[in-house]
């Protein structure tokens, strides 16, 4: 089934590269759950990380205006000058980071920026250190670039924090990149300035390693410290750090597909070369919308964040009422990542995949198994769904599992 098609009795093979990766589980499970809904099944979809709020009106208005003004053509590969300027200002005002416009590229979603970055930096056999649990696409994107993911374990007991000695043990002469995602999808862990400083100190002595800082959940964050990334604590790492971000999560703009990367101008230039040979540029209309999102105060953002936190508090307390389930409070994101290890061990279940299927088939609640994020025995539940549906989901899960 995989690897070839048949044509007039002959086998035609796909590339070896494509055989190495699998479909994104978040996307696959979401389409499965949505398909069940279309068939009439009353499924509650807690799979995909996609805000349930509408895109704020001022952003939609900017897109409509762009269409009417004729901004419907190709833009420059790396983004419109207006959006790039808005991104530079965003970095200055929100992150206290200084980038020039030739150090920034706009892509069709943060996902494309990450993909481009890996294609530009990683060669066959290069090692990429990824803290576990990690967002589903990290490891497959590394493999597709020819790299070797080196998983850095974290534990529920240690609050999913990075252990510096363990990180040091993951480094070798082949290490090319360390991928940081904070607040983390799926654990909701924010790596605080102490952890970031320790990581930076280790990297000072390992000068041939790049770092990527995926800040996509920056604004969905309630850790007391406020948001910081590795460049805030270690400006000396600037020319080998790539900061990745986008408007999808903060401004509820997933379908608009606008993400961006900032880093050394030579790295960005290469990402631009690659993009010029693939998608050319992100949608001109979405770029105008993203420019409005970043250039104006988004009054809806604090309300969305407060609502996520309210849902988070509710879901954490509900899940902890189930015997054999442990759910930590997160520092941000719209996910919770409870451990069902004890529950699975005490019941007739093989693993988290088995449990996720049971929840889907018997409770009609769709979630993503932790193993998709490199951590078995856990489930990821997205709380980017209205409170009434969440209450229903919790009731279904509790009555099935209690
Ligand atoms: N990042 C989101 C998630 O983890 C969106 C889906 C995806 O691209 O994986 O659910």
Coordinates of N, CA, C and O in Angstrom, one line a residue, residues 266-352:
X266 N 21.8 35.6 6.9 CA 22.2 34.5 5.9 C 21.3 33.3 6.0 O 20.9 32.7 5.0
X267 N 20.9 33.0 7.2 CA 19.9 31.8 7.4 C 18.6 32.2 6.8 O 18.0 31.4 6.0
X268 N 18.1 33.4 7.1 CA 16.8 33.8 6.5 C 16.9 33.9 5.0 O 15.9 33.5 4.3
X269 N 18.0 34.3 4.5 CA 18.2 34.4 3.0 C 18.0 33.0 2.4 O 17.4 32.8 1.4
X270 N 18.6 32.0 3.0 CA 18.5 30.6 2.5 C 17.1 30.1 2.6 O 16.6 29.4 1.7
X271 N 16.4 30.5 3.7 CA 15.0 30.1 3.9 C 14.1 30.7 2.8 O 13.2 30.1 2.2
X272 N 14.5 31.9 2.4 CA 13.8 32.7 1.3 C 14.1 32.0 0.0 O 13.2 31.8 -0.8
X273 N 15.3 31.5 -0.2 CA 15.6 30.8 -1.5 C 14.7 29.6 -1.6 O 14.1 29.3 -2.6
X274 N 14.6 28.8 -0.5 CA 13.8 27.6 -0.5 C 12.4 27.9 -0.8 O 11.7 27.3 -1.6
X275 N 11.9 29.0 -0.1 CA 10.5 29.3 -0.2 C 10.2 29.8 -1.6 O 9.1 29.6 -2.2
X276 N 11.2 30.5 -2.2 CA 11.0 31.0 -3.6 C 10.8 29.8 -4.6 O 10.2 30.0 -5.7
X277 N 11.3 28.6 -4.2 CA 11.1 27.5 -5.0 C 10.0 26.6 -4.6 O 9.8 25.5 -5.1
X278 N 9.2 27.0 -3.6 CA 8.1 26.1 -3.2 C 6.8 26.9 -3.3 O 6.1 27.0 -4.3
X279 N 6.5 27.7 -2.2 CA 5.2 28.4 -2.2 C 5.2 29.8 -2.7 O 4.2 30.5 -2.7
X280 N 6.4 30.3 -3.0 CA 6.6 31.7 -3.4 C 6.4 32.6 -2.2 O 7.3 33.2 -1.6
X281 N 5.2 32.9 -1.8 CA 4.9 33.8 -0.7 C 3.6 33.3 0.0 O 2.9 32.5 -0.6
X282 N 3.4 33.8 1.2 CA 2.2 33.6 1.9 C 1.1 34.4 1.2 O 1.4 35.4 0.5
X283 N -0.2 34.1 1.5 CA -1.3 34.8 0.9 C -1.2 36.3 1.2 O -1.0 36.7 2.3
X284 N -1.4 37.1 0.1 CA -1.3 38.5 0.3 C -2.4 39.1 1.2 O -2.1 40.0 2.0
X285 N -3.5 38.5 1.1 CA -4.7 39.0 1.9 C -4.4 38.6 3.4 O -4.6 39.5 4.3
X286 N -3.9 37.4 3.6 CA -3.6 37.0 5.0 C -2.5 37.9 5.6 O -2.5 38.2 6.8
X287 N -1.6 38.2 4.7 CA -0.5 39.1 5.2 C -1.0 40.4 5.7 O -0.6 41.0 6.7
X288 N -2.0 41.0 4.9 CA -2.5 42.3 5.3 C -3.3 42.1 6.7 O -3.2 43.0 7.6
X289 N -4.0 41.0 6.8 CA -4.7 40.7 8.1 C -3.7 40.6 9.2 O -3.9 41.1 10.3
X290 N -2.6 39.8 9.0 CA -1.6 39.6 10.1 C -1.0 41.0 10.5 O -0.7 41.2 11.6
X291 N -0.8 41.8 9.5 CA -0.2 43.1 9.7 C -1.1 43.9 10.7 O -0.6 44.5 11.6
X292 N -2.4 43.9 10.4 CA -3.3 44.6 11.3 C -3.3 43.9 12.7 O -3.3 44.6 13.7
X293 N -3.3 42.6 12.7 CA -3.2 41.9 14.0 C -2.1 42.4 14.9 O -2.2 42.7 16.1
X294 N -0.9 42.5 14.3 CA 0.3 42.8 15.0 C 0.5 44.3 15.3 O 1.2 44.7 16.2
X295 N -0.2 45.1 14.5 CA 0.1 46.6 14.6 C -0.9 47.3 15.5 O -0.8 48.5 15.8
X296 N -2.0 46.6 15.9 CA -3.0 47.2 16.8 C -3.1 46.5 18.1 O -2.8 45.3 18.1
X297 N -3.7 47.2 19.0 CA -3.9 46.5 20.3 C -5.1 45.5 20.1 O -6.1 45.9 19.6
X298 N -4.9 44.2 20.4 CA -5.9 43.2 20.3 C -6.7 43.1 21.6 O -6.2 42.4 22.5
X299 N -7.8 43.8 21.7 CA -8.6 43.8 23.0 C -9.1 42.4 23.3 O -9.4 42.1 24.5
X300 N -9.3 41.6 22.3 CA -9.9 40.3 22.5 C -8.9 39.3 23.2 O -9.3 38.4 23.8
X301 N -7.6 39.6 23.0 CA -6.6 38.6 23.4 C -6.6 38.4 24.9 O -6.6 37.2 25.3
X302 N -6.7 39.4 25.8 CA -6.7 39.1 27.2 C -8.0 38.3 27.6 O -7.9 37.4 28.5
X303 N -9.1 38.5 26.9 CA -10.3 37.8 27.2 C -10.2 36.3 26.8 O -10.6 35.4 27.5
X304 N -9.5 36.1 25.6 CA -9.4 34.7 25.2 C -8.5 34.0 26.1 O -8.7 32.8 26.5
X305 N -7.4 34.7 26.6 CA -6.4 34.0 27.5 C -7.1 33.7 28.8 O -7.0 32.6 29.3
X306 N -7.9 34.6 29.3 CA -8.6 34.4 30.6 C -9.6 33.2 30.4 O -9.7 32.3 31.3
X307 N -10.2 33.1 29.3 CA -11.2 32.0 29.0 C -10.4 30.6 29.0 O -10.9 29.7 29.6
X308 N -9.2 30.6 28.3 CA -8.5 29.4 28.3 C -8.1 29.0 29.7 O -8.1 27.8 30.1
X309 N -7.7 30.0 30.5 CA -7.3 29.6 31.9 C -8.4 29.1 32.7 O -8.3 28.1 33.5
X310 N -9.6 29.6 32.5 CA -10.8 29.2 33.2 C -11.1 27.7 32.8 O -11.3 26.8 33.7
X311 N -11.0 27.4 31.5 CA -11.2 26.1 31.0 C -10.2 25.1 31.6 O -10.5 24.0 32.0
X312 N -8.9 25.6 31.6 CA -7.8 24.8 32.1 C -8.0 24.4 33.5 O -7.9 23.2 33.9
X313 N -8.4 25.4 34.4 CA -8.7 25.1 35.8 C -9.8 24.0 35.9 O -9.6 23.1 36.7
X314 N -10.8 24.2 35.2 CA -11.9 23.2 35.2 C -11.5 21.8 34.8 O -11.7 20.9 35.6
X315 N -10.8 21.7 33.7 CA -10.4 20.4 33.1 C -9.4 19.7 34.1 O -9.5 18.5 34.3
X316 N -8.4 20.5 34.6 CA -7.4 19.9 35.4 C -8.1 19.3 36.7 O -7.9 18.2 37.1
X317 N -9.1 20.1 37.3 CA -9.7 19.6 38.5 C -10.6 18.3 38.2 O -10.6 17.4 38.9
X318 N -11.2 18.4 37.0 CA -12.1 17.2 36.7 C -11.2 15.9 36.4 O -11.6 14.9 36.9
X319 N -10.2 16.1 35.7 CA -9.4 14.9 35.4 C -8.7 14.3 36.6 O -8.6 13.1 36.7
X320 N -8.3 15.2 37.5 CA -7.7 14.7 38.8 C -8.7 13.9 39.6 O -8.3 13.2 40.6
X321 N -10.0 14.0 39.3 CA -10.9 13.2 40.1 C -11.0 11.8 39.7 O -11.6 11.0 40.4
X322 N -10.4 11.5 38.5 CA -10.5 10.1 38.0 C -9.3 9.3 38.7 O -8.2 9.7 38.6
X323 N -9.7 8.1 39.2 CA -8.7 7.3 39.9 C -7.6 6.8 38.8 O -8.0 6.3 37.8
X324 N -6.4 7.0 39.1 CA -5.3 6.5 38.2 C -4.9 7.6 37.1 O -4.2 7.4 36.2
X325 N -5.5 8.8 37.3 CA -5.2 9.9 36.4 C -4.5 11.0 37.1 O -4.9 11.4 38.2
X326 N -3.4 11.6 36.6 CA -2.7 12.7 37.2 C -2.6 13.8 36.2 O -2.1 13.6 35.1
X327 N -3.1 15.0 36.5 CA -3.1 16.1 35.6 C -2.4 17.3 36.2 O -2.9 17.8 37.2
X328 N -1.3 17.7 35.7 CA -0.6 18.9 36.2 C -1.3 20.2 35.7 O -1.7 20.2 34.6
X329 N -1.2 21.2 36.5 CA -1.5 22.6 36.0 C -0.5 23.0 35.0 O 0.7 22.7 35.2
X330 N -0.8 23.7 34.0 CA 0.1 24.1 33.0 C 0.5 25.5 33.2 O 0.0 26.2 34.0
X331 N 1.5 26.0 32.4 CA 2.0 27.4 32.5 C 1.3 28.2 31.3 O 1.5 29.4 31.2
X332 N 0.7 27.5 30.4 CA 0.1 28.1 29.2 C -0.3 27.1 28.2 O -0.3 25.9 28.4
X333 N -0.5 27.6 27.0 CA -1.1 26.8 25.8 C -2.6 26.5 26.0 O -3.1 26.8 27.1
X334 N -3.2 25.9 25.1 CA -4.5 25.4 25.3 C -4.6 23.9 25.3 O -5.5 23.3 24.7
X335 N -3.6 23.3 25.9 CA -3.6 21.8 26.1 C -3.5 21.5 27.5 O -2.9 22.2 28.3
X336 N -4.0 20.3 27.9 CA -3.5 19.6 29.1 C -3.0 18.3 28.7 O -3.4 17.7 27.7
X337 N -2.1 17.7 29.5 CA -1.4 16.5 29.1 C -1.3 15.5 30.3 O -0.2 15.2 30.8
X338 N -2.5 15.0 30.7 CA -2.5 14.2 31.9 C -1.9 12.8 31.6 O -1.8 12.3 30.5
X339 N -1.4 12.3 32.7 CA -0.9 10.9 32.7 C -2.0 9.9 33.1 O -2.6 10.1 34.1
X340 N -2.2 8.9 32.2 CA -3.2 7.9 32.4 C -2.4 6.6 32.7 O -3.0 5.5 32.6
X341 N -1.1 6.6 33.0 CA -0.3 5.4 33.2 C -1.0 4.4 34.1 O -1.1 3.3 33.8
X342 N -1.3 4.9 35.3 CA -1.8 4.1 36.4 C -3.2 3.5 35.9 O -3.5 2.3 36.1
X343 N -4.0 4.4 35.3 CA -5.3 3.9 34.8 C -5.1 2.8 33.8 O -5.8 1.8 33.9
X344 N -4.2 3.0 32.9 CA -4.0 2.0 31.8 C -3.5 0.7 32.4 O -4.0 -0.4 32.1
X345 N -2.6 0.8 33.4 CA -2.1 -0.4 34.0 C -3.1 -1.2 34.8 O -3.1 -2.4 34.8
X346 N -4.1 -0.5 35.4 CA -5.1 -1.1 36.2 C -6.3 -1.6 35.4 O -7.2 -2.1 36.0
X347 N -6.3 -1.3 34.1 CA -7.5 -1.8 33.3 C -7.0 -2.6 32.1 O -5.8 -2.7 31.9
X348 N -8.0 -3.1 31.4 CA -7.6 -4.0 30.3 C -7.3 -3.1 29.1 O -8.0 -3.2 28.1
X349 N -6.2 -2.4 29.2 CA -5.8 -1.5 28.1 C -4.4 -1.7 27.7 O -3.6 -1.9 28.6
X350 N -4.0 -1.6 26.4 CA -2.6 -1.8 26.1 C -1.8 -0.6 26.3 O -0.7 -0.6 26.9
X351 N -2.3 0.5 25.8 CA -1.5 1.8 25.9 C -2.4 3.0 25.7 O -3.6 2.9 25.6
X352 N -1.7 4.1 25.5 CA -2.5 5.4 25.4 C -3.3 5.4 24.0 O -4.4 6.0 23.9

